[in-house]
Tab-separated table of C-alpha atoms and ligand atoms in Angstrom:
chain	number	residue	atom	x	y	z
A	80	MET	CA	-59.391	36.342	35.217
A	81	HIS	CA	-55.653	36.789	35.137
A	82	LEU	CA	-52.516	35.171	33.823
A	83	THR	CA	-49.126	35.311	35.545
A	84	LEU	CA	-46.040	34.407	33.562
A	85	THR	CA	-42.281	34.703	33.714
A	86	ARG	CA	-41.287	38.140	32.467
A	87	PRO	CA	-40.936	37.912	28.672
A	88	ASP	CA	-38.181	39.245	26.415
A	89	ASP	CA	-38.532	40.781	22.975
A	90	TRP	CA	-36.198	39.046	20.515
A	91	HIS	CA	-36.698	41.623	17.716
A	92	LEU	CA	-37.154	45.294	18.519
A	93	HIS	CA	-36.497	48.689	16.915
A	94	LEU	CA	-35.684	51.356	19.499
A	95	ARG	CA	-34.390	54.051	17.087
A	96	ASP	CA	-32.245	56.735	18.761
A	97	ASP	CA	-32.229	60.070	20.592
A	98	ALA	CA	-35.626	61.636	21.352
A	99	ALA	CA	-37.519	58.934	19.438
A	100	MET	CA	-35.841	56.272	21.534
A	101	ALA	CA	-36.535	58.124	24.752
A	102	ALA	CA	-40.220	58.222	23.770
A	103	VAL	CA	-40.668	54.506	23.006
A	104	LEU	CA	-38.212	52.837	25.410
A	105	PRO	CA	-40.458	53.026	28.521
A	106	ASP	CA	-43.103	50.890	26.779
A	107	THR	CA	-40.629	48.052	26.331
A	108	CYS	CA	-39.089	48.500	29.797
A	109	ARG	CA	-42.544	48.052	31.353
A	110	GLN	CA	-43.077	44.701	29.670
A	111	MET	CA	-39.816	43.061	28.759
A	112	GLY	CA	-36.778	41.920	30.717
A	113	ARG	CA	-34.499	42.164	27.687
A	114	ALA	CA	-34.714	42.888	23.991
A	115	ILE	CA	-32.630	42.174	20.928
A	116	VAL	CA	-32.125	45.706	19.617
A	117	MET	CA	-32.039	46.069	15.841
A	118	PRO	CA	-29.045	47.933	14.355
A	119	ASN	CA	-30.757	49.673	11.390
A	120	LEU	CA	-30.036	53.207	12.557
A	121	ARG	CA	-28.754	55.940	10.262
A	122	PRO	CA	-25.853	55.285	9.976
A	123	PRO	CA	-26.228	51.562	10.781
A	124	VAL	CA	-24.517	49.997	13.797
A	125	THR	CA	-21.726	48.139	12.018
A	126	THR	CA	-18.980	48.052	14.653
A	127	VAL	CA	-18.579	46.879	18.231
A	128	GLU	CA	-17.639	50.425	19.138
A	129	ALA	CA	-20.873	51.858	17.686
A	130	ALA	CA	-22.901	49.139	19.417
A	131	ALA	CA	-21.260	49.950	22.752
A	132	ALA	CA	-22.120	53.622	22.362
A	133	TYR	CA	-25.714	52.824	21.330
A	134	ARG	CA	-26.072	50.492	24.297
A	135	ALA	CA	-24.860	53.228	26.641
A	136	ARG	CA	-27.461	55.642	25.207
A	137	ILE	CA	-30.217	53.070	25.767
A	138	LEU	CA	-29.126	52.377	29.336
A	139	ALA	CA	-29.042	56.120	30.050
A	140	ALA	CA	-32.572	56.565	28.629
A	141	ARG	CA	-34.192	53.848	30.771
A	142	PRO	CA	-36.820	55.073	33.218
A	143	ALA	CA	-35.562	55.299	36.813
A	144	GLY	CA	-35.489	51.909	38.493
A	145	SER	CA	-35.765	49.901	35.259
A	146	ARG	CA	-33.527	46.868	34.963
A	147	PHE	CA	-34.310	46.352	31.278
A	148	GLU	CA	-31.295	44.927	29.465
A	149	PRO	CA	-30.639	45.779	25.815
A	150	LEU	CA	-29.046	42.918	23.877
A	151	MET	CA	-27.105	44.538	21.081
A	152	THR	CA	-26.663	43.476	17.452
A	153	LEU	CA	-24.310	44.352	14.616
A	154	TYR	CA	-25.469	45.244	11.113
A	155	LEU	CA	-23.810	42.915	8.609
A	156	THR	CA	-22.365	44.529	5.482
A	157	ASP	CA	-20.360	43.251	2.525
A	158	ASN	CA	-17.287	44.455	4.403
A	159	THR	CA	-17.821	43.114	7.929
A	160	SER	CA	-14.551	41.399	8.870
A	161	ALA	CA	-14.067	38.132	10.732
A	162	GLU	CA	-12.053	40.166	13.218
A	163	GLU	CA	-15.055	42.414	13.986
A	164	ILE	CA	-17.167	39.290	14.557
A	165	ARG	CA	-14.616	37.892	17.010
A	166	ARG	CA	-14.544	41.235	18.815
A	167	ALA	CA	-18.364	41.203	18.931
A	168	ARG	CA	-18.406	37.705	20.421
A	169	ALA	CA	-15.811	38.700	23.013
A	170	SER	CA	-17.700	41.876	23.964
A	171	GLY	CA	-20.314	39.947	25.934
A	172	PHE	CA	-23.026	42.483	25.056
A	173	ILE	CA	-23.502	41.681	21.358
A	174	HIS	CA	-25.845	38.750	20.873
A	175	GLY	CA	-26.431	38.622	17.141
A	176	VAL	CA	-25.529	39.963	13.720
A	177	LYS	CA	-28.309	41.177	11.443
A	178	LEU	CA	-28.501	40.324	7.771
A	179	TYR	CA	-30.521	42.772	5.727
A	180	PRO	CA	-30.480	41.969	2.029
A	181	ALA	CA	-29.569	45.400	0.577
A	182	GLY	CA	-32.755	47.314	-0.157
A	183	ALA	CA	-35.148	44.813	1.487
A	184	THR	CA	-36.570	47.098	4.175
A	185	THR	CA	-36.227	50.303	6.237
A	186	ASN	CA	-32.571	51.477	6.397
A	187	SER	CA	-31.199	48.431	4.612
A	188	ASP	CA	-29.208	50.236	1.913
A	189	ALA	CA	-25.906	49.302	3.542
A	190	GLY	CA	-26.964	45.656	3.768
A	191	VAL	CA	-25.490	42.606	2.096
A	192	THR	CA	-25.543	42.606	-1.726
A	193	ALA	CA	-24.489	38.932	-2.119
A	194	ILE	CA	-24.052	36.269	0.562
A	195	ASP	CA	-20.623	35.369	-0.827
A	196	LYS	CA	-19.335	38.805	0.133
A	197	ALA	CA	-20.303	38.229	3.763
A	198	MET	CA	-18.748	34.739	3.936
A	199	PRO	CA	-15.698	35.631	6.064
A	200	ALA	CA	-17.985	37.153	8.695
A	201	LEU	CA	-20.514	34.317	8.466
A	202	GLU	CA	-17.780	31.704	8.869
A	203	ALA	CA	-16.478	33.515	11.949
A	204	MET	CA	-20.023	33.534	13.344
A	205	ALA	CA	-20.439	29.809	12.727
A	206	GLU	CA	-17.131	29.219	14.542
A	207	SER	CA	-17.868	31.452	17.490
A	208	GLY	CA	-21.570	30.647	17.919
A	209	LEU	CA	-22.762	34.229	17.411
A	210	PRO	CA	-26.260	33.974	15.868
A	211	LEU	CA	-27.204	35.403	12.483
A	212	LEU	CA	-30.560	37.236	12.495
A	213	VAL	CA	-32.147	37.374	9.074
A	214	HIS	CA	-34.630	39.643	7.358
A	215	GLY	CA	-35.709	36.870	5.016
A	216	GLU	CA	-36.930	38.475	1.825
A	217	VAL	CA	-35.344	38.532	-1.606
A	218	THR	CA	-34.968	41.963	-3.159
A	219	ASP	CA	-35.360	40.792	-6.762
A	220	PRO	CA	-37.956	43.204	-8.176
A	221	ASP	CA	-39.230	40.461	-10.475
A	222	VAL	CA	-40.436	38.462	-7.466
A	223	ASP	CA	-43.952	39.351	-6.309
A	224	VAL	CA	-43.851	41.193	-2.978
A	225	PHE	CA	-46.063	38.527	-1.361
A	226	ASP	CA	-43.661	35.759	-2.470
A	227	ARG	CA	-40.373	37.332	-1.391
A	228	GLU	CA	-40.110	35.395	1.868
A	229	ALA	CA	-40.927	31.986	0.396
A	230	VAL	CA	-38.449	32.551	-2.445
A	231	PHE	CA	-35.784	33.651	0.070
A	232	ILE	CA	-35.950	30.227	1.745
A	233	GLU	CA	-35.015	28.452	-1.483
A	234	ARG	CA	-32.554	30.972	-2.859
A	235	VAL	CA	-30.716	32.075	0.277
A	236	PHE	CA	-31.709	30.459	3.566
A	237	GLU	CA	-31.434	26.760	2.682
A	238	PRO	CA	-28.181	27.104	0.716
A	239	LEU	CA	-26.632	29.076	3.595
A	240	VAL	CA	-27.669	26.551	6.240
A	241	ARG	CA	-26.342	23.727	4.055
A	242	ARG	CA	-23.039	25.539	3.599
A	243	LEU	CA	-22.619	26.452	7.282
A	244	PRO	CA	-24.607	23.891	9.287
A	245	GLN	CA	-23.112	25.047	12.602
A	246	LEU	CA	-24.316	28.616	12.030
A	247	ARG	CA	-27.087	29.550	14.452
A	248	VAL	CA	-29.773	31.427	12.538
A	249	VAL	CA	-32.953	33.242	13.541
A	250	PHE	CA	-35.418	33.735	10.701
A	251	GLU	CA	-36.896	37.043	11.863
A	252	HIS	CA	-40.572	38.020	11.712
A	253	ILE	CA	-41.769	35.045	9.654
A	254	THR	CA	-45.003	35.646	7.788
A	255	THR	CA	-45.693	32.559	5.662
A	256	ARG	CA	-46.699	28.932	5.954
A	257	GLU	CA	-43.549	28.101	3.978
A	258	ALA	CA	-41.292	29.727	6.592
A	259	ALA	CA	-43.188	28.230	9.534
A	260	GLU	CA	-42.979	24.738	8.055
A	261	TYR	CA	-39.357	25.156	7.054
A	262	VAL	CA	-38.273	26.251	10.541
A	263	ALA	CA	-40.345	23.574	12.288
A	264	GLN	CA	-38.386	20.814	10.532
A	265	ALA	CA	-34.975	22.512	10.343
A	266	SER	CA	-31.978	21.709	12.544
A	267	ALA	CA	-31.900	22.893	16.161
A	268	ASN	CA	-29.578	25.711	15.034
A	269	VAL	CA	-32.513	27.390	13.267
A	270	ALA	CA	-35.281	29.337	15.003
A	271	ALA	CA	-37.793	32.050	14.144
A	272	THR	CA	-39.453	35.055	15.721
A	273	ILE	CA	-43.137	35.776	15.126
A	274	THR	CA	-44.746	39.183	15.608
A	275	ALA	CA	-48.096	39.785	17.302
A	276	HIS	CA	-49.414	41.648	14.274
A	277	HIS	CA	-48.755	38.758	11.896
A	278	LEU	CA	-50.610	36.475	14.331
A	279	LEU	CA	-53.570	38.860	14.509
A	280	MET	CA	-54.027	40.180	10.976
A	281	ASN	CA	-54.062	39.002	7.395
A	282	ARG	CA	-53.592	41.158	4.326
A	283	ASN	CA	-57.227	42.260	4.283
A	284	ALA	CA	-56.229	44.553	7.170
A	285	LEU	CA	-54.276	46.656	4.674
A	286	PHE	CA	-57.489	47.587	2.873
A	287	THR	CA	-60.362	47.624	5.388
A	288	GLY	CA	-62.601	50.412	4.109
A	289	GLY	CA	-59.633	52.149	2.443
A	290	ILE	CA	-55.843	51.971	2.472
A	291	ARG	CA	-54.434	51.474	5.981
A	292	PRO	CA	-50.854	52.717	6.178
A	293	HIS	CA	-50.529	51.741	9.839
A	294	HIS	CA	-50.979	48.099	8.861
A	295	TYR	CA	-48.126	48.241	6.380
A	296	CYS	CA	-44.923	46.554	7.464
A	297	LEU	CA	-42.298	44.309	5.937
A	298	PRO	CA	-42.589	41.491	5.337
A	299	VAL	CA	-46.092	42.598	4.330
A	300	LEU	CA	-49.148	40.891	5.868
A	301	LYS	CA	-50.111	37.714	4.024
A	302	ARG	CA	-53.265	35.661	3.311
A	303	GLU	CA	-55.330	34.049	6.079
A	304	GLN	CA	-53.847	30.583	5.460
A	305	HIS	CA	-50.432	31.980	6.365
A	306	ARG	CA	-51.732	33.636	9.530
A	307	GLN	CA	-53.221	30.287	10.521
A	308	ALA	CA	-49.869	28.573	9.944
A	309	LEU	CA	-48.098	31.164	12.103
A	310	LEU	CA	-50.653	30.714	14.903
A	311	LYS	CA	-50.125	26.977	14.708
A	312	ALA	CA	-46.335	27.382	14.911
A	313	ALA	CA	-46.411	29.902	17.769
A	314	THR	CA	-48.789	27.787	19.836
A	315	SER	CA	-47.194	24.428	18.936
A	316	GLY	CA	-44.865	24.413	21.924
A	317	SER	CA	-41.880	24.011	19.598
A	318	PRO	CA	-38.787	25.736	21.043
A	319	ARG	CA	-37.923	26.958	17.528
A	320	PHE	CA	-40.518	29.747	17.750
A	321	PHE	CA	-40.401	32.735	20.060
A	322	LEU	CA	-41.625	36.265	20.635
A	323	GLY	CA	-40.198	39.123	18.595
A	324	THR	CA	-42.488	42.111	18.252
A	325	ASP	CA	-40.652	43.876	15.416
A	326	SER	CA	-42.180	46.976	16.975
A	327	ALA	CA	-40.972	49.567	14.442
A	328	PRO	CA	-41.974	53.131	15.281
A	329	HIS	CA	-42.305	55.759	12.567
A	330	ALA	CA	-43.688	59.287	12.892
A	331	GLN	CA	-47.348	59.566	11.910
A	332	GLY	CA	-46.451	61.762	8.951
A	333	ALA	CA	-43.912	59.278	7.623
A	334	LYS	CA	-46.590	56.575	7.463
A	335	GLU	CA	-49.547	58.656	6.320
A	336	ALA	CA	-47.815	59.697	3.122
A	337	ALA	CA	-47.810	59.067	-0.616
A	338	CYS	CA	-44.911	56.672	-0.016
A	339	GLY	CA	-45.382	55.533	3.557
A	340	CYS	CA	-42.714	53.776	5.644
A	341	ALA	CA	-42.947	50.094	6.585
A	342	GLY	CA	-43.352	49.239	10.253
A	343	MET	CA	-45.990	48.915	12.962
A	344	TYR	CA	-45.638	50.152	16.516
A	345	THR	CA	-46.735	47.460	18.988
A	346	ALA	CA	-44.468	47.913	22.011
A	347	HIS	CA	-47.182	49.815	23.932
A	348	ALA	CA	-49.247	46.619	24.178
A	349	ALA	CA	-46.946	43.822	23.071
A	350	LEU	CA	-47.912	41.156	25.548
A	351	GLU	CA	-51.602	42.107	25.434
A	352	LEU	CA	-51.619	41.639	21.654
A	353	TYR	CA	-49.915	38.256	21.865
A	354	ALA	CA	-52.382	37.212	24.587
A	355	GLU	CA	-55.234	38.064	22.236
A	356	ALA	CA	-53.733	35.901	19.506
A	357	PHE	CA	-53.035	32.957	21.821
A	358	GLU	CA	-56.528	33.241	23.287
A	359	GLU	CA	-58.018	33.082	19.799
A	360	ALA	CA	-56.089	29.850	19.267
A	361	ASP	CA	-57.276	28.582	22.661
A	362	ALA	CA	-53.629	28.278	23.698
A	363	LEU	CA	-53.067	30.771	26.514
A	364	ASP	CA	-51.271	28.010	28.386
A	365	ARG	CA	-48.591	28.040	25.658
A	366	LEU	CA	-47.935	31.786	25.847
A	367	GLU	CA	-45.321	31.672	28.605
A	368	ALA	CA	-42.980	29.272	26.833
A	369	PHE	CA	-43.230	31.247	23.576
A	370	ALA	CA	-42.770	34.626	25.267
A	371	SER	CA	-40.359	33.810	28.074
A	372	PHE	CA	-38.563	30.462	27.641
A	373	HIS	CA	-37.761	29.610	24.026
A	374	GLY	CA	-35.894	32.859	23.292
A	375	PRO	CA	-33.387	32.761	26.149
A	376	ASP	CA	-32.937	29.014	25.645
A	377	PHE	CA	-31.960	29.544	21.998
A	378	TYR	CA	-29.670	32.480	22.791
A	379	GLY	CA	-28.018	30.612	25.678
A	380	LEU	CA	-29.150	33.141	28.270
A	381	PRO	CA	-30.888	32.510	31.601
A	382	ARG	CA	-34.682	32.779	31.716
A	383	ASN	CA	-35.962	35.791	33.644
A	384	SER	CA	-36.815	35.210	37.275
A	385	GLU	CA	-39.444	37.943	37.768
A	386	THR	CA	-43.061	37.544	36.695
A	387	VAL	CA	-45.660	39.779	35.046
A	388	THR	CA	-49.437	39.537	35.261
A	389	LEU	CA	-52.004	40.063	32.548
A	390	VAL	CA	-55.573	40.790	33.610
A	391	ARG	CA	-58.631	40.408	31.408
A	392	GLU	CA	-59.644	44.032	31.606
A	393	SER	CA	-60.509	46.395	28.736
A	394	TRP	CA	-58.522	49.554	28.203
A	395	PRO	CA	-58.452	52.157	25.451
A	396	VAL	CA	-55.382	52.568	23.256
A	397	PRO	CA	-54.639	56.285	22.699
A	398	ALA	CA	-55.153	57.691	19.187
A	399	SER	CA	-51.473	58.647	19.131
A	400	LEU	CA	-48.399	58.596	21.351
A	401	PRO	CA	-45.588	61.148	21.735
A	402	TYR	CA	-42.579	60.442	19.484
A	403	GLY	CA	-39.792	62.964	19.949
A	404	ASP	CA	-41.094	66.260	18.645
A	405	THR	CA	-43.890	64.503	16.761
A	406	VAL	CA	-46.331	61.605	17.332
A	407	LEU	CA	-46.761	58.013	16.225
A	408	VAL	CA	-49.917	55.977	15.740
A	409	PRO	CA	-49.746	52.691	17.664
A	410	LEU	CA	-51.451	49.481	16.544
A	411	ARG	CA	-55.133	49.509	17.580
A	412	ALA	CA	-55.065	53.297	18.075
A	413	GLY	CA	-58.418	54.517	19.368
A	414	GLU	CA	-59.619	50.949	19.938
A	415	THR	CA	-60.056	48.832	23.037
A	416	LEU	CA	-57.797	45.952	24.076
A	417	ARG	CA	-59.131	43.137	26.214
A	418	TRP	CA	-55.937	42.174	28.051
A	419	LYS	CA	-53.995	44.560	30.235
A	420	LEU	CA	-50.599	44.257	31.840
A	421	ALA	CA	-50.952	44.873	35.585
A	422	ASP	CA	-48.594	47.494	37.064
B	235	NCD	N1	-40.621	45.699	9.895
B	235	NCD	C1	-40.720	46.846	9.241
B	235	NCD	O1	-41.669	47.013	8.470
B	235	NCD	N2	-39.823	47.848	9.409
B	235	NCD	C2	-38.624	47.802	10.193
B	235	NCD	C3	-37.513	47.102	9.486
B	235	NCD	C4	-37.657	45.590	9.468
B	235	NCD	O2	-37.732	44.936	10.501
B	235	NCD	O3	-37.667	45.004	8.364
B	235	NCD	C5	-38.192	49.233	10.524
B	235	NCD	O4	-37.058	49.436	10.952
B	235	NCD	O5	-39.020	50.143	10.383
B	236	ZN	ZN1	-37.005	43.106	8.934
B	237	ZN	ZN1	-37.590	44.664	12.349
């Protein structure tokens, strides 16, 4: 049994930099035509100039013969100017601007402290059509960690969309029924990415037989009812939902620690993991639109013309993968996957 589909793109990806990037980039190049590359480096990618340099490093690190295209993003800060946004739009290689509420996730310290401070940039984005990509969690420590996404919708997302209705917004890596339902009924300027891991796991996976640091990411895994709502959204056929792995590599030691980093590595088997989720929902026929059509349509880019083929063939995921001068532990390490991308 096999499944051929238009080559997908990854609309939310962390590639890191230098040797770490060189280690993980081939996994994405094998699967994806393009990827929206997250700007949360140290220091963050806050200018068109820095994004151009980062893009050049990615292009130089591609395996020989790869035509993978990185779609760059800017990291929004309290000080991002309207002028920088206009330069980004004119660059042709920057496709979005990322809003990290300050302190919400990995390398978000330079993020936005109050939406009002980012208004000049946001207004310029609404005018120019450059999408805003949102890590949608409040950082208020009084809000329960499992509620931070749902509260973000009320406190930040809805007010922003009401204030700037022309702004194109992607609610990244949604994890709750509230977010799925909100996006499904929102205006056509609003879309969402959904990761494979949030389609495959609920929060029990954080504690199976002991604490599982490799299942910790942000937004954190939620209850089963939320996973079911995400599966429903992803397989609904709605153009508002598309593939974004949020593959977020961290060294093994940084995750297996007293204070472990947030992020799961899924780029080694991205499409295989999504296929598993869509198969569970008996919706393999909906995978192509989610993985390969809705993203480029929202971003105003052409769909890919090549195809890829998935075969129903088991293969073992290595216990670890090289990561610069260290290793990382990929999702499903040491286990068997039932779908395999054909070479
Ligand atoms: N998803 C994560 O848990 N981590 C991401 C940051 C992010 O996307 O929030 C990372 O950069 O490691
Ligand atoms: Zn995030
Ligand atoms: Zn991310």
